[in-house]
Coordinates of C-alpha atoms in Angstrom, one line a residue:
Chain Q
X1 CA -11.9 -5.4 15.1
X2 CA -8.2 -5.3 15.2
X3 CA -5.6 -3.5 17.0
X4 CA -3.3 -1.7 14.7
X5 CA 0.1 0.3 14.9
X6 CA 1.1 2.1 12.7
X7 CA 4.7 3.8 12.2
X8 CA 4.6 7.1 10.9
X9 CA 2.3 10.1 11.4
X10 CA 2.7 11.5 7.8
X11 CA -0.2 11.9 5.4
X12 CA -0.1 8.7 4.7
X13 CA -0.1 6.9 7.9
X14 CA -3.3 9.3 9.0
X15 CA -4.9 8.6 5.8
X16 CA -4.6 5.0 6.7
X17 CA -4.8 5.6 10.3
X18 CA -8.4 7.2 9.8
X19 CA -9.6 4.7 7.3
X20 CA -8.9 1.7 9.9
X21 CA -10.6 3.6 12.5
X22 CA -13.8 3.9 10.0
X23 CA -13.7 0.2 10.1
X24 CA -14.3 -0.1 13.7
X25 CA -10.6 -0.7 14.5
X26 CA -8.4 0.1 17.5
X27 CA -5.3 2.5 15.9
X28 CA -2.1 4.2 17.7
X29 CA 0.4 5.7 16.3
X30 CA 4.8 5.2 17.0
X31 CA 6.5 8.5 15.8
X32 CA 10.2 8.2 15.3
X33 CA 12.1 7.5 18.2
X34 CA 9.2 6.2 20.2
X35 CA 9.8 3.1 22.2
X36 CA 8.6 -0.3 20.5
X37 CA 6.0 -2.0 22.5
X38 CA 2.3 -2.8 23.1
X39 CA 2.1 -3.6 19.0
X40 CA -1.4 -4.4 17.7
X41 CA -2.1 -7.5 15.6
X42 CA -1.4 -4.9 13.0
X43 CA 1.2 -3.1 12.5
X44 CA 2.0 -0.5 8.8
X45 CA 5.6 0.7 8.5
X46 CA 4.0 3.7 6.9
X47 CA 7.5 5.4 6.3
X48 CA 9.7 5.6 3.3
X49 CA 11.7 2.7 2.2
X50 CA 15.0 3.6 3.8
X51 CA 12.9 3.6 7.0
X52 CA 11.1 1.0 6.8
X53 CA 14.2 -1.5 6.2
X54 CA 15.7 0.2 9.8
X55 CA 12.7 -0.9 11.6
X56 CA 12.9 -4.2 10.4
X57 CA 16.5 -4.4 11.1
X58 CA 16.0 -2.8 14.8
X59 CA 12.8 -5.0 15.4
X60 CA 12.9 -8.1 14.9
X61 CA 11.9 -9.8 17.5
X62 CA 9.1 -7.2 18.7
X63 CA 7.4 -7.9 15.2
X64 CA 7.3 -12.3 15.1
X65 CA 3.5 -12.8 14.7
X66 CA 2.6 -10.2 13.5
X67 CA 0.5 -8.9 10.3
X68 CA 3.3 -6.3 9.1
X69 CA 2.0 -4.2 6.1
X70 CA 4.8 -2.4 3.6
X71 CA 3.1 0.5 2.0
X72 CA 6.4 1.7 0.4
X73 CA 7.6 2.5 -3.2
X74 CA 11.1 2.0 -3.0
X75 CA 11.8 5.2 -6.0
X76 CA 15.2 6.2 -6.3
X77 CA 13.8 9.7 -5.9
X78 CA 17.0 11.7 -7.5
X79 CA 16.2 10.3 -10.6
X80 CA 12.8 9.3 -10.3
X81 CA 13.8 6.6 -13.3
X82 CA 14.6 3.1 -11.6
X83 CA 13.4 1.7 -8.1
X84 CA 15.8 1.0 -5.5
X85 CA 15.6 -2.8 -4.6
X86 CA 16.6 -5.4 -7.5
X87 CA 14.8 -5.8 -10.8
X88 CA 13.8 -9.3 -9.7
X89 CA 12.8 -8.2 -6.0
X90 CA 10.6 -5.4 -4.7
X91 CA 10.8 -3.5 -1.0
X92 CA 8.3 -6.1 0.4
X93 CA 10.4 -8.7 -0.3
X94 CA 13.4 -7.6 1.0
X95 CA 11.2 -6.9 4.3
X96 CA 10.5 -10.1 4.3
X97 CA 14.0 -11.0 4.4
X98 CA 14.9 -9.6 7.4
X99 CA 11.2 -10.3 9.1
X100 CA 11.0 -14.4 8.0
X101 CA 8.7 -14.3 11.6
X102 CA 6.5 -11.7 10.4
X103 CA 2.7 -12.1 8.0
X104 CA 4.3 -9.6 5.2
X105 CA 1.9 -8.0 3.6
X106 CA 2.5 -5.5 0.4
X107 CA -0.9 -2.9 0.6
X108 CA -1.7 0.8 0.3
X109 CA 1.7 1.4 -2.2
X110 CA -1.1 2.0 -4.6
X111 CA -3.5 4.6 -3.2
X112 CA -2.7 8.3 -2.8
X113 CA -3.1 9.7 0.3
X114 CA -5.8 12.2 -1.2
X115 CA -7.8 9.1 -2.6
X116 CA -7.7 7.1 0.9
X117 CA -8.8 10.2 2.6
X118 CA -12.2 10.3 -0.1
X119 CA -12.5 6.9 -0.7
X120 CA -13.5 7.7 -4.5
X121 CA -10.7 7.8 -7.6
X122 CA -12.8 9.6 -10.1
X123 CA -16.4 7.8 -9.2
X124 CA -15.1 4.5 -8.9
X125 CA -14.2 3.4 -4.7
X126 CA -10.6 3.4 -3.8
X127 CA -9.4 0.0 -3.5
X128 CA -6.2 -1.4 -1.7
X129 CA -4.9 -3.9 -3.6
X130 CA -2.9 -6.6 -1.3
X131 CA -0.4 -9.1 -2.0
X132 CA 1.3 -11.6 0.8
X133 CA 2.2 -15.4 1.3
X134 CA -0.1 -15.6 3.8
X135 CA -3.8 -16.5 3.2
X136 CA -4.6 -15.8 7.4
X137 CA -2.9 -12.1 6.9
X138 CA -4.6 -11.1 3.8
X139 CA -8.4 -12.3 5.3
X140 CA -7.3 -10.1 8.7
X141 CA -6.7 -7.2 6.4
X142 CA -10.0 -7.7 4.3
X143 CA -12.1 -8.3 7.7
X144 CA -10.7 -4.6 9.3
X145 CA -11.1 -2.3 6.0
X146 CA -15.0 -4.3 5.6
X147 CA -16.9 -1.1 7.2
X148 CA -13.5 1.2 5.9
X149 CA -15.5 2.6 2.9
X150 CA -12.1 1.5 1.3
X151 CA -12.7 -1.8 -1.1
X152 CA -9.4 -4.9 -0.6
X153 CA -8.8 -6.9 -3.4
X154 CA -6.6 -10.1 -2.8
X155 CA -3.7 -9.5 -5.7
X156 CA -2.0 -12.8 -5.2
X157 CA 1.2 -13.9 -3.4
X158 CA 3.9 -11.2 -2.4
X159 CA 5.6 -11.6 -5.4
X160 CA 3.3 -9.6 -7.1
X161 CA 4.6 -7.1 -5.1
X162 CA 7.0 -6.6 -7.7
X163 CA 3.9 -5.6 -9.9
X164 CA 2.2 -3.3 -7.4
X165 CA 5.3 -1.6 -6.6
X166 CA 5.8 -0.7 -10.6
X167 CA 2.2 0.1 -10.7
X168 CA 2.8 2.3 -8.1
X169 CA 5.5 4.0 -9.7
X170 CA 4.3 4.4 -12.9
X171 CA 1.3 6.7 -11.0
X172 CA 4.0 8.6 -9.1
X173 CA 5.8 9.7 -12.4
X174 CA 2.3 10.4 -14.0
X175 CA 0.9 12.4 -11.2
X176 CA 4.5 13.8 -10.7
X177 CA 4.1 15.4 -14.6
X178 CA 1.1 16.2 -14.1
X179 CA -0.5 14.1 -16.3
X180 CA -2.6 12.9 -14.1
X181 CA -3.7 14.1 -10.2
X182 CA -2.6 13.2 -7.2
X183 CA -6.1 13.3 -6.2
X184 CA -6.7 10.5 -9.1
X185 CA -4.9 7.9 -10.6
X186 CA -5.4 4.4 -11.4
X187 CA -8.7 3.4 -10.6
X188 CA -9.9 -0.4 -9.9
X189 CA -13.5 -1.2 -11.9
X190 CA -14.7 -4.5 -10.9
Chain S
X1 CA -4.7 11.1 -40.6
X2 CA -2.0 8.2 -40.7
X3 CA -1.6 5.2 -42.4
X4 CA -1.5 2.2 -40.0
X5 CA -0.3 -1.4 -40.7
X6 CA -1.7 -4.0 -37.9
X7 CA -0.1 -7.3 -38.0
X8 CA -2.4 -9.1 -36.7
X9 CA -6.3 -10.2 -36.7
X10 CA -6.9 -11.3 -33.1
X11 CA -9.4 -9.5 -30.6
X12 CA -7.0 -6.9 -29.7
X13 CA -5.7 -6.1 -33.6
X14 CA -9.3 -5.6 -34.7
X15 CA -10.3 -3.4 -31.6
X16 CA -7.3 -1.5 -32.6
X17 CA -8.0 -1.3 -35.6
X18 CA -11.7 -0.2 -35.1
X19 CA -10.2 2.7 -32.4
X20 CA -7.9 4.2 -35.5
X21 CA -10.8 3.7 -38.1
X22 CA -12.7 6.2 -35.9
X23 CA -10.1 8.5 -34.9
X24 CA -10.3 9.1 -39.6
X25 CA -6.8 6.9 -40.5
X26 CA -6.1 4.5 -42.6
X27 CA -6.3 0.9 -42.1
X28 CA -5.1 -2.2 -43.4
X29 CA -4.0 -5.8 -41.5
X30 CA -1.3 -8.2 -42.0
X31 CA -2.1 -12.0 -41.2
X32 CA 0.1 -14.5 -40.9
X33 CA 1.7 -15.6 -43.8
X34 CA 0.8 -12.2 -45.8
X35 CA 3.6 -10.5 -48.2
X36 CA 5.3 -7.9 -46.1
X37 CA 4.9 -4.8 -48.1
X38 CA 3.2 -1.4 -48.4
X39 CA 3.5 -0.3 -44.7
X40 CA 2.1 2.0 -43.2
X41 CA 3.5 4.9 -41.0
X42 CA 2.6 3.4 -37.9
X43 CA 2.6 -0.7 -37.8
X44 CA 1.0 -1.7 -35.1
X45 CA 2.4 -5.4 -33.6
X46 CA -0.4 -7.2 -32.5
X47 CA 0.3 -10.5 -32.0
X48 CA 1.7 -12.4 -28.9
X49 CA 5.3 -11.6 -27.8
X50 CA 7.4 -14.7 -29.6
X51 CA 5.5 -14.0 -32.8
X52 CA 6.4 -10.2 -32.4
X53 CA 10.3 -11.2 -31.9
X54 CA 9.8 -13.3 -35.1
X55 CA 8.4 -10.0 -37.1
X56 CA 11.1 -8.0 -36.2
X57 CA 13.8 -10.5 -36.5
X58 CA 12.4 -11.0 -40.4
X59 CA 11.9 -7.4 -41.7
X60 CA 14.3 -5.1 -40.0
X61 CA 14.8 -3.6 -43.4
X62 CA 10.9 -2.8 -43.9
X63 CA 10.3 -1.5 -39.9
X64 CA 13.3 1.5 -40.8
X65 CA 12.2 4.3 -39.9
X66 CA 8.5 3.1 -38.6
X67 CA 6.4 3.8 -36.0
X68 CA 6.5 0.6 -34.4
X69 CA 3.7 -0.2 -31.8
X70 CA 4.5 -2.9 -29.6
X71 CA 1.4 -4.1 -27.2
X72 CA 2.5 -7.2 -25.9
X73 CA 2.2 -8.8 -22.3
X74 CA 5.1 -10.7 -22.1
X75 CA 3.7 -13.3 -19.7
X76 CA 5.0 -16.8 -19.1
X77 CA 1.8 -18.7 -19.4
X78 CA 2.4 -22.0 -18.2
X79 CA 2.7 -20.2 -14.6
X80 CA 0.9 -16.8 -15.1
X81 CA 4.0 -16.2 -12.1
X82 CA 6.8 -14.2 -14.5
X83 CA 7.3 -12.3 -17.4
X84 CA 9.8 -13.9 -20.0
X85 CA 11.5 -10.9 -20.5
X86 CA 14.8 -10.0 -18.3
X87 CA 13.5 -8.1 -15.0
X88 CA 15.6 -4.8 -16.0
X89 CA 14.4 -5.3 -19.1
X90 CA 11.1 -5.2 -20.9
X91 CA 9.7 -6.2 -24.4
X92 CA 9.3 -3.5 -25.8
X93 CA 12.9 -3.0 -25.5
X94 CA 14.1 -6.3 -26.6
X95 CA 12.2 -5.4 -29.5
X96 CA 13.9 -1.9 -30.1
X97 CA 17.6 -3.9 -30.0
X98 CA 16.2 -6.0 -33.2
X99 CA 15.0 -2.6 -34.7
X100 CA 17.4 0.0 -33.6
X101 CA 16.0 2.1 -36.7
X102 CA 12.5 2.2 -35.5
X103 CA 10.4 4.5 -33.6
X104 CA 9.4 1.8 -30.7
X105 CA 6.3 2.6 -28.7
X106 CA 4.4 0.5 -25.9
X107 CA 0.9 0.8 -26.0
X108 CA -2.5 -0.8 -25.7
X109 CA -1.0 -3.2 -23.3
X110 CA -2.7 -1.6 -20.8
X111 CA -6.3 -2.2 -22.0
X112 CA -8.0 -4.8 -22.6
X113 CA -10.1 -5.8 -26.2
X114 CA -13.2 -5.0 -24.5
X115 CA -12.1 -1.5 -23.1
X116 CA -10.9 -0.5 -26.2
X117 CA -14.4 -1.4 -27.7
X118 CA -16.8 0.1 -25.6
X119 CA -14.2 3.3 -25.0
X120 CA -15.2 3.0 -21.4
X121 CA -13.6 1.1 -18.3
X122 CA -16.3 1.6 -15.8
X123 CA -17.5 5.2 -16.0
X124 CA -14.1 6.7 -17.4
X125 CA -12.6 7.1 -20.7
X126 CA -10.2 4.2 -21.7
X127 CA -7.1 5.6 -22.3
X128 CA -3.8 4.3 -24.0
X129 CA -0.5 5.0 -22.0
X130 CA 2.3 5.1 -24.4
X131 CA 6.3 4.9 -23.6
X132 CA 8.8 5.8 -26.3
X133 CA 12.2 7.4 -26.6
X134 CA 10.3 9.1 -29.8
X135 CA 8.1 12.3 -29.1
X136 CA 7.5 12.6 -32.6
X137 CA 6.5 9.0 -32.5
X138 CA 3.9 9.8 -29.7
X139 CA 2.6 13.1 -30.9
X140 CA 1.5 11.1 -33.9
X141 CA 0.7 8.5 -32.0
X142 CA -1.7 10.9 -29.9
X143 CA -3.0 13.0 -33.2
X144 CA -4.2 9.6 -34.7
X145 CA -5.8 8.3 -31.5
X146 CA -7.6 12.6 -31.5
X147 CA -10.7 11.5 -32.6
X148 CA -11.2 8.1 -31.6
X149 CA -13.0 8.1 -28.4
X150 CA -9.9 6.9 -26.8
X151 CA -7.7 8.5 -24.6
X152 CA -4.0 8.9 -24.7
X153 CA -1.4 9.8 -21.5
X154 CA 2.2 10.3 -22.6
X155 CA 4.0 7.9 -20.1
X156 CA 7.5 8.8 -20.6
X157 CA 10.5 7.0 -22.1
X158 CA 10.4 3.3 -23.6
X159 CA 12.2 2.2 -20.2
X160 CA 8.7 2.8 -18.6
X161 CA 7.3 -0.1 -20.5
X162 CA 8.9 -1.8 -17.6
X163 CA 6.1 -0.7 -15.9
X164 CA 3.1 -0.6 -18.1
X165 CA 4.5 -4.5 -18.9
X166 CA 4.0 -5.1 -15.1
X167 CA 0.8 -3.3 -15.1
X168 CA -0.6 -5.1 -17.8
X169 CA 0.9 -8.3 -15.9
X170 CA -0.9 -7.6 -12.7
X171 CA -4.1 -6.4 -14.8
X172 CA -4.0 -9.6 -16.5
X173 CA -3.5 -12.0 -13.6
X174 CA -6.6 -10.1 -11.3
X175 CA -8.7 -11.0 -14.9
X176 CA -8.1 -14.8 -14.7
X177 CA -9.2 -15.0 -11.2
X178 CA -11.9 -13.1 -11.5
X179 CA -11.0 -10.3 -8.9
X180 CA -12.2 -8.2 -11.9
X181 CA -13.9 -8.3 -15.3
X182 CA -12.2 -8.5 -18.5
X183 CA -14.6 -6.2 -18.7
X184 CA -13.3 -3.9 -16.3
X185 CA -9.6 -3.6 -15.2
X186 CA -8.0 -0.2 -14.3
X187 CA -8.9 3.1 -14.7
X188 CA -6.9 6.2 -15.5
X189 CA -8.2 9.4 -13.9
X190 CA -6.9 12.4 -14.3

């Protein structure tokens, strides 16, 4: 069992809220404004990328040690063509910029809200798919989702962050045309 | 019914190949070596990224006007940790600069030989996301693909292979370590 924070009250952050919980895990919420303290082992900056950056900026020294999860996908969402962090970065990286203290993790960028909330894309379980420099973080992550209903998969080193964030993407523009739903997407068959 | 030109005799170029059979077009495969001539409407480049820069680089005159499928994973694989292409870049657009007079699609980069044989990744459809600046290019793309037990999504302009390259990327590197099958790989429901 871990104790987890999470930032942000939006569909996202209950979605993930209420999946931890599943898993047997102790979760409070920080809306904005609230007063930083008494952070879990765990704490999700599930806010847009703009937001999440201020936290880190305003927090620094509340989140050292911790397990800090960046769900974000950093669109430029006027033209819904480009991200907004550099070509050869992603938003979890420039977290981990400004949190070098912190067990950055990149998770949940890749799940809809909708398919976290079911569990299921089409008939196949939702999976979060993880990436972070740090073995201990990713295990601690893996341990709380075991009884979630929600699958992990270990996707590497938080470099590949760059890869999950245009994964995400590319699903945002597809459900965004409806080409596909945002109660679907890209499904993960072992 | 199209004519289609597959440079190429590998895994991938004969799955391809085998998907267009069935979908009622026309099929014929370039090796290495083989006289450039007689192309069809849509020439599919299926061959690893270097020898699809070499292609392009020795028949400009023969791609004009073409339908020009490139499928590549641009992958550095001595570290499996980069693509070779610029970040704000992709391949299939380093391809279009060599063939400005081409109809450039990404495709099939997404799915694997095995998906594209057995139509099925897990219990869904495989499906082909294609980016091009050419709609005419992916409507005959799609109408070749009709009958062929493979699925097609319209991803959007050829600056999106950005993303399907990553995806592919991301796809790739979970294969090697086994996170999931070769077999398997990601899903697209709508």
């Amino acid at each position: 069992m871990a104790a987890i924070t999470i930032f942000g009250k939006g569909n996202m952050g209950q979605a993930i809220g209420d999946v931890f919980k599943q898993g047997g895990n102790q979760v409070s919420y920080l809306g904005n404004g609230d007063p930083v303290k008494n952070l879990g082992d765990i704490v999700v900056l599930a806010v847009p990328y703009p937001a999440a950056i201020s936290i880190a900026k305003a927090n620094p020294t509340a989140l050292v040690g911790k397990i800090v999860i960046d769900i974000t996908n950093p669109l430029n969402f006027e033209t819904w063509d480009d991200l907004v962090v550099p070509a050869d970065s992603s938003a979890a990286e420039q977290l981990k910029q400004l949190l070098p203290d912190s067990k950055l993790i990149k998770g949940f960028n890749t799940t809809f809200a909708a398919t976290l909330k079911s569990r299921q894309v089409g008939d196949q379980q939702t999976t979060v798919m993880a990436a972070s420099d740090s073995n201990e973080a990713k295990a601690t992550l893996e341990a709380a989702l075991k009884d979630s209903g929600v699958a992990f998969i270990d996707a590497g080193a938080l470099k590949r962050a760059r890869e999950l964030e245009r994964f995400g993407f590319l699903q945002m523009t597809l459900a965004a045309k409806e080409k596909i739903g945002w109660t679907g997407g890209f499904a993960i068959e072992k």
